[in-house]
Each structure stands twice: as C-alpha cells, then as structure tokens.
Amino acid sequence: MRILHIIHTLEYGGAERMLLSTVRAQSRTEDVYVCSMYGNDLMKDKFKLICRDVKLLNFKHKFNPLIILKIYKLIKKYDVDIVHTHLFFSSVYGQIAAKISGVPALCSEHNISNWEKNNKLVKMGLNFYSRLARRILVVSEAIKNAAIENRIPVEKIIVLHNAIDLNLDPFINTGRKKQNHIFTFGSVGRLDSRKGFDILIKACSIVRKRYDCHCVIVGDGDERVRLTSMIQELNLQSTISLVGAQSDVWSFLVLMDCFVLPSRNEGFGIAIIEAMAAGIPVIGSRVGGISEIITDTDNGLLFDSENVDDLCKKMVWIIENKNAASEMSARALHLVREKFSIEVYNLKLLGIYNNYMRY
C-alpha cells in the first residue's frame, strides 16, 4: 500500500512526533511518503531515514491555493492508494487535492481547540474537510464529543488514541540516570497560551519557597518572550530553564523527576505517555484527553486547570512522597505498554485503511 501523509510542518510538536512513530511502523510493510506544507523542518532527517520520500513544500503563507496543486501533483507522482492528512490546513488542502485526484483520504484530528473556537471560518473549514474525508480519526473521546457537537456525523468518527514506539525509548531498558541532586520538574510542548506554561511558572515560584527545585521546559513558540519576561519578573532565572525546541526530547526527560502538563485544553497529550514510558511521575490538568490517560492517584495526578494552588499541592506531594510516586510511575509504564504501543496503534490504523478506504 502506498500512503501519503500530509502535515503542516516537521517541527517537534505532538502531532509531528506521533506521525514520526506512525511512519516508522508503517514503513516496515508499506510504501510511505510524507509531505510538509510549511517551514520548520527540525525532524526532516528523522523522516528521511524511514520513508520512501519526504517533500517540503515550504510555503510561507497558510492561505495559498497553489498548495492544492502541489499536493495533487505529489499524489499523482507517488501513485498513492491512501492520503492521510493531519491538522487543520493540511486537511483543508489535502482533502481537496485527494478528492480531485480520486484517491480515498481520511484526516486525523489531534487538537480540540479548533472545535471549541467561535470562529465561523474555522468551523466552516472543519465541516468542509470532514465531509470530504472518508473517516475522521480523533485522538480522544473529548475531541469526538466536540466534533459531534459541531454536527459531524458520529458514524464517520473513529477514536484512535495516540501511541509511542517503546522500542526506541532509551530509558526503558537502561534505566534513567539522574544527572543532578536538585529535584527537577519538566514539561514539553509548544510555547503557546493553551499549553499553560505560565501556570507552571507561577507554581514553581511558590514551590521553590519550600523546596530546592528546578524546572526545564522544552519547546518554542509565540509565548517565549512573554514567558521569559514572567521568569525575570518572578526572579526565577536560576530556577526555570527554557531550552527551546529540541530534536531529542529524551535527553531532557532524563533530567526530570516529575513531568507536568499544565494545558488549558488538550486533545490528547502524547508528551504524558512519553514521560510515563521514561518512568517519570506525571501531573496533568484535568482537561480534554489528559484525563483519558491519567487516572488520578493511580498512574499520575490531576489538578484543576488554571488552579495554581492545586498544581502546587500536587508538585509538593510528588517531592514529599517519592516512594508512592515511584509506584505510581510503575503502574503508568504498565498502562503505556498495554494500551499505547505503536504496534497496536499501527495494526488498528492499517485495518481502518483497508476497511474504509478501498473502493
């Protein structure tokens, strides 16, 4: 089967990391091609190592109908059997190009934020490409419910939780080796407002008054300047490190004693299962798909979104209850192995291709 995946960029975001794992698994048995529409190709080389071809269109503006023509030509060039689009603009352009080409296509919805926006153009775009797609894959029940509320036919929606490649986790077999003695919190994600890193920064400013701790945040984005200013205003320069986007997140996970995902909204939260796989205790906000991964006090801790005091309590609990946190992490790792492995995910996805996409 020849599969073309279309996505916005190849930066180090959750959807992009999920696609990398998917392509790696599919390439063992299928011919897989990847198309990136815009700039930021941080993971380009990783994709080139595992698939037939990677095409970077490098369009500078999101609104450009020439993208449809470029994708149409790629579909014909690669003679693909299936087109699989990811994220909003990729699905708008990719589904049109697939329809013109006569090639079956489906789309993956990784984010819940678009479905919750009161933006008529966004809602029109979602409904438009949802009608073109044979099936809509959503990464959580939360996104499924949001899609149904937006009048997407329930029979077109399939919930398929994200997954990771446990065989590539360098800490599962070797064990994590902490590099320093200071308790370190950490997080991974784009620096935008919906990720809630300002909430984590405020919480750290409180927790550090009681305990010697550090926090490392991996990622980049529009909020970097504002977050940097906040760190300076709270005099946290020696406590919080913004290390930017990184192609190898595992080298930073090894530094963490606790992983925190403080999102205001979240479609799934693949960074949480990556942290779970690395044996790190996790704390997440009680929003979207996060609560479909974390069972509070069993395999992680949940806090009320945007509640800094509640987050502080959970962070302090992790520091003061290392043995209980370690037991929680062991249960989390078991969950990841049972439910979120890329092998199980890929078998389900290929089954969907075969069941719904063939003429």
Tab-separated table of C-alpha atoms in Angstrom:
chain	number	residue	atom	x	y	z
A	1	MET	CA	0.000	0.000	0.000
A	2	ARG	CA	1.310	3.450	-0.911
A	3	ILE	CA	0.430	6.015	1.760
A	4	LEU	CA	0.901	9.797	1.640
A	5	HIS	CA	0.848	11.661	4.960
A	6	ILE	CA	0.353	15.444	4.815
A	7	ILE	CA	1.103	17.715	7.781
A	8	HIS	CA	1.828	21.409	8.452
A	9	THR	CA	5.497	21.150	9.459
A	10	LEU	CA	8.117	18.686	10.674
A	11	GLU	CA	8.821	20.595	13.883
A	12	TYR	CA	8.969	18.850	17.248
A	13	GLY	CA	5.288	19.008	18.185
A	14	GLY	CA	2.986	16.303	19.477
A	15	ALA	CA	1.269	15.625	16.142
A	16	GLU	CA	4.620	15.538	14.362
A	17	ARG	CA	6.144	13.119	16.884
A	18	MET	CA	3.086	10.908	16.571
A	19	LEU	CA	3.426	10.948	12.781
A	20	LEU	CA	7.100	10.008	13.035
A	21	SER	CA	6.248	6.927	15.104
A	22	THR	CA	3.405	6.045	12.715
A	23	VAL	CA	5.577	6.356	9.611
A	24	ARG	CA	8.329	4.296	11.218
A	25	ALA	CA	5.875	1.481	11.992
A	26	GLN	CA	4.129	1.625	8.608
A	27	SER	CA	7.365	1.696	6.629
A	28	ARG	CA	8.147	-1.844	7.768
A	29	THR	CA	5.397	-3.181	5.486
A	30	GLU	CA	4.133	-0.290	3.333
A	31	ASP	CA	5.480	2.407	0.985
A	32	VAL	CA	5.133	5.641	2.938
A	33	TYR	CA	5.584	9.251	1.744
A	34	VAL	CA	5.449	12.457	3.789
A	35	CYS	CA	4.596	16.000	2.682
A	36	SER	CA	5.220	19.061	4.874
A	37	MET	CA	3.456	22.223	3.699
A	38	TYR	CA	5.275	24.999	5.548
A	39	GLY	CA	8.722	25.686	7.025
A	40	ASN	CA	10.322	24.415	10.245
A	41	ASP	CA	11.817	21.053	9.303
A	42	LEU	CA	13.545	20.172	12.598
A	43	MET	CA	12.737	16.458	12.213
A	44	LYS	CA	13.237	16.247	8.443
A	45	ASP	CA	16.273	13.968	8.661
A	46	LYS	CA	14.474	11.564	11.011
A	47	PHE	CA	11.673	11.175	8.479
A	48	LYS	CA	14.069	10.771	5.544
A	49	LEU	CA	15.687	7.800	7.249
A	50	ILE	CA	12.471	5.805	7.436
A	51	CYS	CA	10.170	6.586	4.496
A	52	ARG	CA	10.278	6.484	0.707
A	53	ASP	CA	10.390	10.240	0.241
A	54	VAL	CA	9.879	13.492	2.136
A	55	LYS	CA	8.639	16.563	0.262
A	56	LEU	CA	8.984	20.003	1.868
A	57	LEU	CA	6.711	22.474	0.063
A	58	ASN	CA	7.991	25.428	2.156
A	59	PHE	CA	5.021	27.712	1.534
A	60	LYS	CA	5.342	30.906	3.560
A	61	HIS	CA	1.636	31.720	3.873
A	62	LYS	CA	-1.106	29.404	5.102
A	63	PHE	CA	-3.691	30.743	2.660
A	64	ASN	CA	-2.418	29.735	-0.765
A	65	PRO	CA	-4.485	27.691	-3.242
A	66	LEU	CA	-1.287	26.635	-5.038
A	67	ILE	CA	-0.791	24.186	-2.180
A	68	ILE	CA	-3.674	22.141	-3.581
A	69	LEU	CA	-1.931	21.888	-6.961
A	70	LYS	CA	1.371	20.863	-5.366
A	71	ILE	CA	-0.294	18.131	-3.319
A	72	TYR	CA	-2.273	16.947	-6.351
A	73	LYS	CA	0.985	16.536	-8.299
A	74	LEU	CA	2.542	14.573	-5.407
A	75	ILE	CA	-0.451	12.230	-5.270
A	76	LYS	CA	-0.034	11.539	-8.998
A	77	LYS	CA	3.759	11.306	-8.792
A	78	TYR	CA	3.749	8.784	-5.949
A	79	ASP	CA	0.650	6.986	-7.323
A	80	VAL	CA	-0.659	6.688	-3.772
A	81	ASP	CA	-3.510	4.487	-2.596
A	82	ILE	CA	-4.324	6.459	0.560
A	83	VAL	CA	-3.999	10.110	1.603
A	84	HIS	CA	-3.873	10.754	5.347
A	85	THR	CA	-3.995	14.405	6.450
A	86	HIS	CA	-3.074	15.821	9.859
A	87	LEU	CA	-4.081	19.159	11.445
A	88	PHE	CA	-6.316	21.918	10.100
A	89	PHE	CA	-4.755	23.471	6.985
A	90	SER	CA	-3.218	20.179	5.872
A	91	SER	CA	-6.694	18.666	5.919
A	92	VAL	CA	-8.314	21.602	4.097
A	93	TYR	CA	-5.824	21.463	1.204
A	94	GLY	CA	-5.054	17.753	1.310
A	95	GLN	CA	-8.660	16.583	1.264
A	96	ILE	CA	-9.440	18.809	-1.746
A	97	ALA	CA	-6.384	17.521	-3.634
A	98	ALA	CA	-7.291	13.915	-2.830
A	99	LYS	CA	-10.871	14.438	-3.981
A	100	ILE	CA	-9.703	15.911	-7.298
A	101	SER	CA	-7.270	13.003	-7.699
A	102	GLY	CA	-9.929	10.414	-6.999
A	103	VAL	CA	-7.851	8.945	-4.177
A	104	PRO	CA	-9.561	7.989	-0.872
A	105	ALA	CA	-8.497	10.063	2.124
A	106	LEU	CA	-9.012	10.389	5.834
A	107	CYS	CA	-7.970	13.031	8.329
A	108	SER	CA	-6.605	12.932	11.879
A	109	GLU	CA	-7.758	15.488	14.445
A	110	HIS	CA	-5.052	15.983	17.075
A	111	ASN	CA	-6.331	19.241	18.617
A	112	ILE	CA	-9.519	20.097	20.446
A	113	SER	CA	-9.002	23.868	20.333
A	114	ASN	CA	-10.258	24.348	16.748
A	115	TRP	CA	-13.551	22.655	17.570
A	116	GLU	CA	-14.058	24.964	20.563
A	117	LYS	CA	-13.296	28.230	18.756
A	118	ASN	CA	-16.118	30.652	17.979
A	119	ASN	CA	-14.611	31.331	14.573
A	120	LYS	CA	-17.020	30.841	11.697
A	121	LEU	CA	-14.261	30.376	9.103
A	122	VAL	CA	-12.568	27.689	11.214
A	123	LYS	CA	-15.887	25.919	11.764
A	124	MET	CA	-16.608	26.077	8.028
A	125	GLY	CA	-13.189	24.593	7.276
A	126	LEU	CA	-13.667	21.762	9.779
A	127	ASN	CA	-17.086	20.869	8.438
A	128	PHE	CA	-15.882	21.161	4.832
A	129	TYR	CA	-12.984	18.734	5.021
A	130	SER	CA	-14.840	16.452	7.423
A	131	ARG	CA	-17.404	15.903	4.675
A	132	LEU	CA	-14.688	15.154	2.095
A	133	ALA	CA	-12.821	12.660	4.305
A	134	ARG	CA	-13.883	9.020	4.292
A	135	ARG	CA	-13.266	8.822	8.033
A	136	ILE	CA	-12.150	11.237	10.764
A	137	LEU	CA	-9.680	9.850	13.278
A	138	VAL	CA	-9.691	11.625	16.635
A	139	VAL	CA	-7.127	11.048	19.360
A	140	SER	CA	-9.538	11.227	22.299
A	141	GLU	CA	-13.170	10.932	23.334
A	142	ALA	CA	-13.023	14.640	24.175
A	143	ILE	CA	-12.384	15.547	20.525
A	144	LYS	CA	-15.051	13.086	19.380
A	145	ASN	CA	-17.620	14.796	21.602
A	146	ALA	CA	-16.551	18.233	20.338
A	147	ALA	CA	-16.860	17.048	16.720
A	148	ILE	CA	-20.350	15.653	17.339
A	149	GLU	CA	-21.378	18.966	18.902
A	150	ASN	CA	-20.260	20.560	15.622
A	151	ARG	CA	-22.631	18.276	13.705
A	152	ILE	CA	-20.047	15.879	12.322
A	153	PRO	CA	-21.830	12.532	11.690
A	154	VAL	CA	-20.896	10.167	14.509
A	155	GLU	CA	-20.575	7.254	12.056
A	156	LYS	CA	-17.619	8.997	10.376
A	157	ILE	CA	-15.651	9.403	13.641
A	158	ILE	CA	-13.190	6.831	14.956
A	159	VAL	CA	-11.353	7.263	18.258
A	160	LEU	CA	-7.747	6.097	17.986
A	161	HIS	CA	-5.562	7.153	20.891
A	162	ASN	CA	-2.014	8.249	20.166
A	163	ALA	CA	0.871	5.890	20.844
A	164	ILE	CA	4.659	5.773	21.100
A	165	ASP	CA	7.376	3.396	19.943
A	166	LEU	CA	8.540	1.722	23.142
A	167	ASN	CA	11.415	0.046	21.305
A	168	LEU	CA	13.013	3.452	20.790
A	169	ASP	CA	12.722	4.635	24.395
A	170	PRO	CA	16.362	4.668	25.550
A	171	PHE	CA	15.449	4.675	29.238
A	172	ILE	CA	13.073	1.702	29.404
A	173	ASN	CA	15.873	-0.859	29.178
A	174	THR	CA	18.826	1.087	30.546
A	175	GLY	CA	17.062	2.887	33.412
A	176	ARG	CA	17.022	6.617	33.908
A	177	LYS	CA	20.223	8.118	35.265
A	178	LYS	CA	19.615	11.361	37.110
A	179	GLN	CA	22.308	13.917	36.358
A	180	ASN	CA	21.928	16.134	39.450
A	181	HIS	CA	20.588	16.104	43.007
A	182	ILE	CA	18.142	19.009	42.723
A	183	PHE	CA	14.525	17.908	42.291
A	184	THR	CA	13.616	18.781	38.707
A	185	PHE	CA	10.183	19.352	37.244
A	186	GLY	CA	9.829	19.444	33.478
A	187	SER	CA	7.471	19.804	30.559
A	188	VAL	CA	7.461	19.515	26.764
A	189	GLY	CA	5.306	21.370	24.259
A	190	ARG	CA	4.786	24.390	22.062
A	191	LEU	CA	5.028	27.673	23.894
A	192	ASP	CA	1.504	28.906	23.268
A	193	SER	CA	-1.181	30.033	25.688
A	194	ARG	CA	-3.269	26.865	25.542
A	195	LYS	CA	-0.339	24.823	26.902
A	196	GLY	CA	-0.467	26.783	30.169
A	197	PHE	CA	3.250	27.111	30.841
A	198	ASP	CA	2.582	30.385	32.656
A	199	ILE	CA	0.615	28.332	35.199
A	200	LEU	CA	3.610	26.032	35.723
A	201	ILE	CA	5.953	29.008	36.111
A	202	LYS	CA	3.705	30.557	38.783
A	203	ALA	CA	3.507	27.244	40.604
A	204	CYS	CA	7.296	26.877	40.563
A	205	SER	CA	7.662	30.345	42.089
A	206	ILE	CA	5.637	29.103	45.070
A	207	VAL	CA	7.077	25.597	45.422
A	208	ARG	CA	10.679	26.826	45.391
A	209	LYS	CA	9.990	28.787	48.609
A	210	ARG	CA	9.685	25.432	50.393
A	211	TYR	CA	11.991	23.170	48.393
A	212	ASP	CA	15.132	23.496	46.327
A	213	CYS	CA	13.867	22.649	42.846
A	214	HIS	CA	14.422	23.335	39.185
A	215	CYS	CA	12.157	23.276	36.110
A	216	VAL	CA	13.099	22.697	32.472
A	217	ILE	CA	10.630	23.479	29.662
A	218	VAL	CA	11.351	22.022	26.211
A	219	GLY	CA	9.735	23.752	23.248
A	220	ASP	CA	9.412	27.023	21.397
A	221	GLY	CA	6.635	29.272	20.175
A	222	ASP	CA	4.887	32.622	20.249
A	223	GLU	CA	4.746	32.750	24.054
A	224	ARG	CA	8.508	32.546	24.564
A	225	VAL	CA	9.036	36.298	25.018
A	226	ARG	CA	6.155	36.615	27.477
A	227	LEU	CA	7.240	33.574	29.467
A	228	THR	CA	10.831	34.822	29.588
A	229	SER	CA	9.600	38.161	30.955
A	230	MET	CA	7.494	36.361	33.556
A	231	ILE	CA	10.504	34.330	34.677
A	232	GLN	CA	12.522	37.508	35.070
A	233	GLU	CA	9.754	39.330	36.931
A	234	LEU	CA	9.440	36.452	39.396
A	235	ASN	CA	13.235	36.241	39.719
A	236	LEU	CA	13.254	32.608	38.542
A	237	GLN	CA	16.207	32.758	36.152
A	238	SER	CA	18.139	30.213	38.242
A	239	THR	CA	15.062	28.019	38.745
A	240	ILE	CA	13.425	27.713	35.306
A	241	SER	CA	15.162	26.939	32.007
A	242	LEU	CA	13.506	27.471	28.627
A	243	VAL	CA	15.697	25.293	26.404
A	244	GLY	CA	13.830	25.803	23.113
A	245	ALA	CA	12.761	23.208	20.558
A	246	GLN	CA	14.844	20.027	20.617
A	247	SER	CA	15.006	17.073	18.243
A	248	ASP	CA	15.935	14.679	21.059
A	249	VAL	CA	13.474	15.154	23.918
A	250	TRP	CA	14.686	12.018	25.704
A	251	SER	CA	17.960	13.678	26.660
A	252	PHE	CA	15.891	16.193	28.644
A	253	LEU	CA	13.416	13.704	30.080
A	254	VAL	CA	16.348	12.005	31.807
A	255	LEU	CA	16.827	15.182	33.862
A	256	MET	CA	13.264	15.219	35.182
A	257	ASP	CA	11.962	13.845	38.483
A	258	CYS	CA	8.385	14.839	37.640
A	259	PHE	CA	6.672	15.738	34.374
A	260	VAL	CA	3.928	18.403	34.363
A	261	LEU	CA	1.500	19.146	31.527
A	262	PRO	CA	-0.467	22.255	32.628
A	263	SER	CA	-2.600	22.658	29.476
A	264	ARG	CA	-5.698	24.836	29.349
A	265	ASN	CA	-7.039	22.463	26.705
A	266	GLU	CA	-5.500	19.345	25.218
A	267	GLY	CA	-6.625	16.927	22.535
A	268	PHE	CA	-4.596	14.047	23.955
A	269	GLY	CA	-1.180	14.807	25.455
A	270	ILE	CA	1.356	12.483	23.842
A	271	ALA	CA	4.093	14.052	25.971
A	272	ILE	CA	2.464	12.459	29.011
A	273	ILE	CA	2.784	8.909	27.686
A	274	GLU	CA	6.383	9.655	26.642
A	275	ALA	CA	7.111	10.682	30.232
A	276	MET	CA	5.271	7.626	31.550
A	277	ALA	CA	7.374	5.415	29.274
A	278	ALA	CA	10.511	7.005	30.728
A	279	GLY	CA	9.358	6.096	34.243
A	280	ILE	CA	8.693	9.680	35.344
A	281	PRO	CA	5.805	10.579	37.687
A	282	VAL	CA	3.300	12.759	35.817
A	283	ILE	CA	0.949	15.591	36.726
A	284	GLY	CA	-1.628	16.853	34.223
A	285	SER	CA	-4.500	19.294	34.130
A	286	ARG	CA	-7.987	17.846	34.242
A	287	VAL	CA	-8.895	18.763	30.642
A	288	GLY	CA	-9.563	17.076	27.297
A	289	GLY	CA	-7.738	13.844	26.568
A	290	ILE	CA	-5.387	14.105	29.563
A	291	SER	CA	-7.982	12.593	31.888
A	292	GLU	CA	-8.303	9.677	29.448
A	293	ILE	CA	-4.647	8.843	30.136
A	294	ILE	CA	-4.214	9.727	33.800
A	295	THR	CA	-6.341	8.089	36.489
A	296	ASP	CA	-5.865	10.418	39.451
A	297	THR	CA	-3.648	8.978	42.237
A	298	ASP	CA	-3.325	5.657	40.352
A	299	ASN	CA	-0.919	6.292	37.452
A	300	GLY	CA	-0.490	10.037	37.874
A	301	LEU	CA	-2.002	13.145	39.419
A	302	LEU	CA	-4.615	15.516	38.014
A	303	PHE	CA	-5.122	19.141	39.001
A	304	ASP	CA	-7.879	21.613	38.207
A	305	SER	CA	-6.922	23.556	35.080
A	306	GLU	CA	-5.533	27.054	35.749
A	307	ASN	CA	-5.612	26.435	39.518
A	308	VAL	CA	-2.053	27.306	40.566
A	309	ASP	CA	-2.627	26.364	44.210
A	310	ASP	CA	-3.924	22.924	43.268
A	311	LEU	CA	-0.922	22.351	40.990
A	312	CYS	CA	1.424	23.408	43.815
A	313	LYS	CA	-0.145	20.832	46.145
A	314	LYS	CA	0.410	18.066	43.604
A	315	MET	CA	4.009	19.134	42.956
A	316	VAL	CA	4.770	19.187	46.679
A	317	TRP	CA	3.148	15.770	47.093
A	318	ILE	CA	5.484	14.300	44.472
A	319	ILE	CA	8.518	15.772	46.256
A	320	GLU	CA	7.420	14.516	49.680
A	321	ASN	CA	6.222	11.050	48.601
A	322	LYS	CA	8.959	9.682	46.351
A	323	ASN	CA	8.196	6.007	47.032
A	324	ALA	CA	4.465	6.375	46.349
A	325	ALA	CA	5.259	8.413	43.229
A	326	SER	CA	7.594	5.644	42.048
A	327	GLU	CA	4.852	3.039	42.471
A	328	MET	CA	2.502	5.307	40.532
A	329	SER	CA	5.075	5.504	37.726
A	330	ALA	CA	5.343	1.724	37.555
A	331	ARG	CA	1.587	1.463	37.025
A	332	ALA	CA	1.810	4.180	34.367
A	333	LEU	CA	4.520	2.306	32.463
A	334	HIS	CA	2.366	-0.834	32.516
A	335	LEU	CA	-0.530	1.192	31.078
A	336	VAL	CA	1.631	2.541	28.237
A	337	ARG	CA	2.846	-0.936	27.314
A	338	GLU	CA	-0.671	-2.353	27.319
A	339	LYS	CA	-2.609	0.472	25.685
A	340	PHE	CA	-0.355	2.971	23.938
A	341	SER	CA	2.231	0.980	21.963
A	342	ILE	CA	2.765	1.958	18.333
A	343	GLU	CA	2.491	-1.682	17.197
A	344	VAL	CA	-1.097	-1.931	18.444
A	345	TYR	CA	-1.887	1.514	17.016
A	346	ASN	CA	-0.481	0.688	13.576
A	347	LEU	CA	-2.421	-2.580	13.275
A	348	LYS	CA	-5.629	-0.689	14.038
A	349	LEU	CA	-4.765	2.084	11.586
A	350	LEU	CA	-3.933	-0.271	8.719
A	351	GLY	CA	-7.184	-2.070	9.454
A	352	ILE	CA	-9.032	1.229	9.118
A	353	TYR	CA	-7.309	1.896	5.796
A	354	ASN	CA	-8.359	-1.487	4.479
A	355	ASN	CA	-11.914	-1.416	5.846
A	356	TYR	CA	-12.907	2.110	4.918
A	357	MET	CA	-10.571	3.419	2.251
A	358	ARG	CA	-10.644	0.861	-0.524
A	359	TYR	CA	-13.122	1.271	-3.356
